[in-house]
Amino acid sequence: MEPKNTTQEYIVSAIVEHRPGVLFRVSNLFRRRGFNIQSISVGSTERKEFARITITVSGDEKLVEQIVKQLRKLIEVVKVSILDPKNTVVRELALVKVAAPDYKAKADIINYAEIFKGRVVDVSHKSLTIEVTGGPDKIDAFINVLKPYGIKEMARTGITALQRGESQIT
Amino acid sequence: MVVVNGARALVKTLEKQGVKVIFGIPGGAVLDICEALADSSIRTILTRHEQCAAHAADGYARASGQVGVCLATSGPGATNLVTGIATAYMDSSPIVAFTGQVPMRLIGRDAFQEVDIIGITCPITKHNFQVERASDIPLIVEKAFRIASSGRPGPVLVDIPKNVQIELFDVEFDGGFEVAFRQPNHAPHPLQVKKAVDLLASAESPMIIAGGGVIASNASQELLAVAELLMAPVATTLMGKGAIPENHPLATGLLGMHGTVASNRLIQEADVVLAVGMRFSDRTTGKLEEFCSDAKIIHIEVDAAEIGKNIEADVPIVADAKQALQEIYKLLKMKVVKRERTALMAKIKELKEQLEGKANCERELKPPRLMVEIRRVLPENAIITTEVGQNQMWAALYLKVYKPRTFISSGGLGTMGFGFPAALGAKVACPEVPVVDIAGDGSFIMTEQDLATSVEENIPVTIVVLNNSLLGMVAQWQRLFYNRRYFAVNLGKVPDFVKLAEAYGAQGFRVKTLEEFSSVFKKALQSSVTTVIDVPILPEENVLPMVPPGKGLKWMIWE
Ligand SMILES: Cc1ncc(C[n+]2csc(CCOP(=O)(O)OP(=O)(O)O)c2C)c(N)n1
């Protein structure tokens, strides 16, 4: 068994009632208890009355356990689980606007984008905007490759994730 | 089917919930609710400050076990409730607070007396609702009461915009709604119960810590049964005071920063600790690393999040305290024969004597002796509330409580000004029983205006002001930990509490000796009007024992 106090990244997935104010309650809980959110994404689910909030946090086992238990106390939170990274599909989308002053730079960047299965979604005289999806590591790697060219703007969605296999909200 | 407006639907639903009393203050945003209340059998008690309405609802809830209800208008009325709601939240007391709100079309536009009370109270309520349609009122109100009183109890706020109070709709009141509600599982896990029983049965010196959860789940009988079977000493947290009759030979009194000698010493020697309905707050544990570091801990708590939050339990049991103790008792009875433990009993007696001996035979009017005297005069079922500070700790240490729900104090938030309005709420809940607020002068000044409520509404209680003309507890800390550098703690000689009481039409007395106190106090208990007894005490008294902040319990200062 791993010791309880090693820090790692956890993905907490919460099914919540889809109504105004729920995200406020969840984020307020994190702030009040001093839990740090690394990324958060919210979206609809297969059932219109529920939304899914996916939160990544970094901490030890005790901390995530406390996060999960506190989340479960919120009346509008229906279900909370910690996703097992080995058994989860994790995706993030990033839009990266990168400086590309000349033809050579553009060609190189497009080349890299292809390697990362990215797509060029906008072109201007001096820049390219690339869309890339994948696990956070892949996106980090892609961004690192582009850095030397000069990243002008970037937007990352934060991860969203689903357990593999049969599980559903019930 | 009848056509009613939202306000009437609200009052109808409250009646259906069995609500008998509402504490509150009206204003523009709740006038329609007031109109509906005027036609209702529910008693509306007009307080003189919304904070007192919330504390009174809280006192009502703690004394009766029923949900307490308060009402305030939008804006400042709502914000004045906040301290009361936070107090109830920290001490897990079931109240439902209703606030008026500006009409929905004005929300977000900084309308007159608009305040985001939902946002403000989010971290201090179990849940809160803003009602959007009159037809939602019956269901939301039912939910609010359910949430407040189920599992680990706590406050719920319902914010009702003015237009929703006025809006008409068809309603069927007799139908009963099916409230879809996730009930937490209250039954203990059999395997965990077995583990707990194995540990307890093999323990050399088991000890029990009873918290407010024992009182909330009415588990005192069950607690005592387990304690007597194990012959285990029972310490309590401040919220747990009254969970075991404190004249019982196994009861060792308060544990923690201002714990008794007996509790704080015996906990050092325990090898298995059974903690029931409590949350290991810093005031109870002292320095966490030094708390029961060699003992095995069994933690029974209905709120799963409390388990492992402050202290890692060896045997966690997420369950209602009553059910868990019943299951433990059943199994334990088959495993252990009742032990004699005469040495332990003698030791408990001796440790208790260390603290109580002096208080009992003191002739002067010192606070510990005063507590003993108050207890001597009061009937067993009398309700004691406290303010915050030295007065509270003297009461906790020296005033023995015999029954659950007869000691009411702001533990978690430590709210000065709580005791008096809470006493009013308790008296409304239990009109047959004498109710006494043990107060400090500083605290009483914070909510003293509600003497008006107590006189006008005929809610007679007794306030015993331990008057040191100081913010005594703060002065004690400055004396002990800041080189006696007193700063901003001197309250001077004002007000004259006798005149103050009289100004409100209550009665006031000042007493100088123990004998005087006794005779005045006895009269006060018989009085049909509220009595303030001003008891001047020496300014430099310390409440001891005390564990310096941040230290382990073994560092208790005593004498
Ligand atoms: C509302 C509030 N403000 C400030 C404090 C901090 N505080 C804790 S004890 C205390 C002094 C209490 O004085 P008093 O009511 O006279 O009681 P004593 O300690 O003298 O018995 C203060 C100011 C508090 N607990 N609550």
PDB file of N, CA, C and O and ligand atoms in Angstrom, chain B residues 388-391 414-416 440-443 446 468 470-474 491, ligand 1:
ATOM      1  N   VAL B 388     -20.311  33.844  26.387  1.00  0.00           N
ATOM      2  CA  VAL B 388     -19.007  33.325  25.976  1.00  0.00           C
ATOM      3  C   VAL B 388     -17.916  34.012  26.787  1.00  0.00           C
ATOM      4  O   VAL B 388     -18.021  35.204  27.082  1.00  0.00           O
ATOM      5  N   GLY B 389     -16.916  33.250  27.142  1.00  0.00           N
ATOM      6  CA  GLY B 389     -15.803  33.814  27.899  1.00  0.00           C
ATOM      7  C   GLY B 389     -15.604  33.031  29.181  1.00  0.00           C
ATOM      8  O   GLY B 389     -15.908  31.836  29.257  1.00  0.00           O
ATOM      9  N   GLN B 390     -15.114  33.713  30.212  1.00  0.00           N
ATOM     10  CA  GLN B 390     -14.874  33.042  31.487  1.00  0.00           C
ATOM     11  C   GLN B 390     -16.161  32.478  32.071  1.00  0.00           C
ATOM     12  O   GLN B 390     -16.192  31.363  32.586  1.00  0.00           O
ATOM     13  N   ASN B 391     -17.242  33.275  31.950  1.00  0.00           N
ATOM     14  CA  ASN B 391     -18.527  32.825  32.487  1.00  0.00           C
ATOM     15  C   ASN B 391     -18.903  31.454  31.945  1.00  0.00           C
ATOM     16  O   ASN B 391     -19.355  30.566  32.662  1.00  0.00           O
ATOM     17  N   GLY B 414     -18.504  30.377  19.376  1.00  0.00           N
ATOM     18  CA  GLY B 414     -18.180  31.179  20.551  1.00  0.00           C
ATOM     19  C   GLY B 414     -18.769  32.578  20.434  1.00  0.00           C
ATOM     20  O   GLY B 414     -18.057  33.570  20.484  1.00  0.00           O
ATOM     21  N   THR B 415     -20.076  32.646  20.290  1.00  0.00           N
ATOM     22  CA  THR B 415     -20.740  33.907  20.003  1.00  0.00           C
ATOM     23  C   THR B 415     -21.164  34.621  21.281  1.00  0.00           C
ATOM     24  O   THR B 415     -22.085  34.188  21.975  1.00  0.00           O
ATOM     25  N   MET B 416     -20.494  35.714  21.610  1.00  0.00           N
ATOM     26  CA  MET B 416     -20.950  36.547  22.729  1.00  0.00           C
ATOM     27  C   MET B 416     -22.331  37.080  22.388  1.00  0.00           C
ATOM     28  O   MET B 416     -22.594  37.453  21.243  1.00  0.00           O
ATOM     29  N   GLY B 440     -21.526  37.034  31.102  1.00  0.00           N
ATOM     30  CA  GLY B 440     -20.481  37.996  31.427  1.00  0.00           C
ATOM     31  C   GLY B 440     -21.041  39.358  31.070  1.00  0.00           C
ATOM     32  O   GLY B 440     -21.937  39.454  30.226  1.00  0.00           O
ATOM     33  N   ASP B 441     -20.534  40.406  31.676  1.00  0.00           N
ATOM     34  CA  ASP B 441     -21.085  41.733  31.371  1.00  0.00           C
ATOM     35  C   ASP B 441     -20.880  42.100  29.904  1.00  0.00           C
ATOM     36  O   ASP B 441     -21.777  42.627  29.246  1.00  0.00           O
ATOM     37  N   GLY B 442     -19.718  41.771  29.376  1.00  0.00           N
ATOM     38  CA  GLY B 442     -19.443  42.105  27.978  1.00  0.00           C
ATOM     39  C   GLY B 442     -20.409  41.428  27.025  1.00  0.00           C
ATOM     40  O   GLY B 442     -20.936  42.053  26.096  1.00  0.00           O
ATOM     41  N   SER B 443     -20.664  40.165  27.242  1.00  0.00           N
ATOM     42  CA  SER B 443     -21.558  39.425  26.356  1.00  0.00           C
ATOM     43  C   SER B 443     -22.988  39.918  26.466  1.00  0.00           C
ATOM     44  O   SER B 443     -23.680  40.098  25.463  1.00  0.00           O
ATOM     45  N   MET B 446     -24.151  42.759  24.497  1.00  0.00           N
ATOM     46  CA  MET B 446     -24.297  42.599  23.047  1.00  0.00           C
ATOM     47  C   MET B 446     -25.729  42.322  22.601  1.00  0.00           C
ATOM     48  O   MET B 446     -26.072  42.589  21.452  1.00  0.00           O
ATOM     49  N   ASN B 468     -17.295  41.505  35.939  1.00  0.00           N
ATOM     50  CA  ASN B 468     -15.918  41.859  36.277  1.00  0.00           C
ATOM     51  C   ASN B 468     -15.501  43.164  35.608  1.00  0.00           C
ATOM     52  O   ASN B 468     -14.322  43.521  35.612  1.00  0.00           O
ATOM     53  N   LEU B 470     -14.978  43.756  32.763  1.00  0.00           N
ATOM     54  CA  LEU B 470     -13.901  43.429  31.821  1.00  0.00           C
ATOM     55  C   LEU B 470     -14.410  42.471  30.763  1.00  0.00           C
ATOM     56  O   LEU B 470     -15.368  41.738  31.000  1.00  0.00           O
ATOM     57  N   LEU B 471     -13.716  42.457  29.638  1.00  0.00           N
ATOM     58  CA  LEU B 471     -13.833  41.321  28.741  1.00  0.00           C
ATOM     59  C   LEU B 471     -12.901  40.267  29.341  1.00  0.00           C
ATOM     60  O   LEU B 471     -11.731  40.158  28.992  1.00  0.00           O
ATOM     61  N   GLY B 472     -13.461  39.541  30.308  1.00  0.00           N
ATOM     62  CA  GLY B 472     -12.642  38.758  31.219  1.00  0.00           C
ATOM     63  C   GLY B 472     -11.736  37.733  30.564  1.00  0.00           C
ATOM     64  O   GLY B 472     -10.556  37.610  30.912  1.00  0.00           O
ATOM     65  N   MET B 473     -12.282  36.989  29.607  1.00  0.00           N
ATOM     66  CA  MET B 473     -11.459  35.936  29.015  1.00  0.00           C
ATOM     67  C   MET B 473     -10.310  36.521  28.215  1.00  0.00           C
ATOM     68  O   MET B 473      -9.194  35.996  28.226  1.00  0.00           O
ATOM     69  N   VAL B 474     -10.581  37.613  27.532  1.00  0.00           N
ATOM     70  CA  VAL B 474      -9.510  38.253  26.768  1.00  0.00           C
ATOM     71  C   VAL B 474      -8.442  38.757  27.743  1.00  0.00           C
ATOM     72  O   VAL B 474      -7.243  38.583  27.524  1.00  0.00           O
ATOM     73  N   LEU B 491     -14.237  47.505  30.561  1.00  0.00           N
ATOM     74  CA  LEU B 491     -15.595  47.921  30.220  1.00  0.00           C
ATOM     75  C   LEU B 491     -16.090  49.042  31.128  1.00  0.00           C
ATOM     76  O   LEU B 491     -17.185  49.559  30.928  1.00  0.00           O
TER      77      LEU B 491
HETATM   78  C1  LIG C   1     -19.169  38.406  19.196  1.00  0.00           C
HETATM   79  C2  LIG C   1     -17.836  38.169  19.804  1.00  0.00           C
HETATM   80  N1  LIG C   1     -16.901  39.135  19.806  1.00  0.00           N
HETATM   81  C3  LIG C   1     -15.697  38.919  20.369  1.00  0.00           C
HETATM   82  C4  LIG C   1     -15.394  37.718  20.937  1.00  0.00           C
HETATM   83  C5  LIG C   1     -14.010  37.490  21.556  1.00  0.00           C
HETATM   84  N2  LIG C   1     -14.161  37.269  22.999  1.00  0.00           N
HETATM   85  C6  LIG C   1     -14.136  36.016  23.533  1.00  0.00           C
HETATM   86  S1  LIG C   1     -14.403  36.028  25.173  1.00  0.00           S
HETATM   87  C7  LIG C   1     -14.530  37.692  25.215  1.00  0.00           C
HETATM   88  C8  LIG C   1     -14.784  38.408  26.503  1.00  0.00           C
HETATM   89  C9  LIG C   1     -16.103  38.087  27.078  1.00  0.00           C
HETATM   90  O1  LIG C   1     -16.375  39.025  28.080  1.00  0.00           O
HETATM   91  P1  LIG C   1     -17.578  38.848  29.056  1.00  0.00           P
HETATM   92  O2  LIG C   1     -18.839  38.567  28.314  1.00  0.00           O
HETATM   93  O3  LIG C   1     -17.618  39.999  29.981  1.00  0.00           O
HETATM   94  O4  LIG C   1     -17.268  37.503  29.813  1.00  0.00           O
HETATM   95  P2  LIG C   1     -16.111  37.116  30.844  1.00  0.00           P
HETATM   96  O5  LIG C   1     -15.023  36.488  30.067  1.00  0.00           O
HETATM   97  O6  LIG C   1     -15.687  38.376  31.526  1.00  0.00           O
HETATM   98  O7  LIG C   1     -16.793  36.145  31.744  1.00  0.00           O
HETATM   99  C10 LIG C   1     -14.346  38.230  23.936  1.00  0.00           C
HETATM  100  C11 LIG C   1     -14.362  39.677  23.625  1.00  0.00           C
HETATM  101  C12 LIG C   1     -16.385  36.724  20.896  1.00  0.00           C
HETATM  102  N3  LIG C   1     -16.197  35.502  21.381  1.00  0.00           N
HETATM  103  N4  LIG C   1     -17.600  36.971  20.348  1.00  0.00           N
END
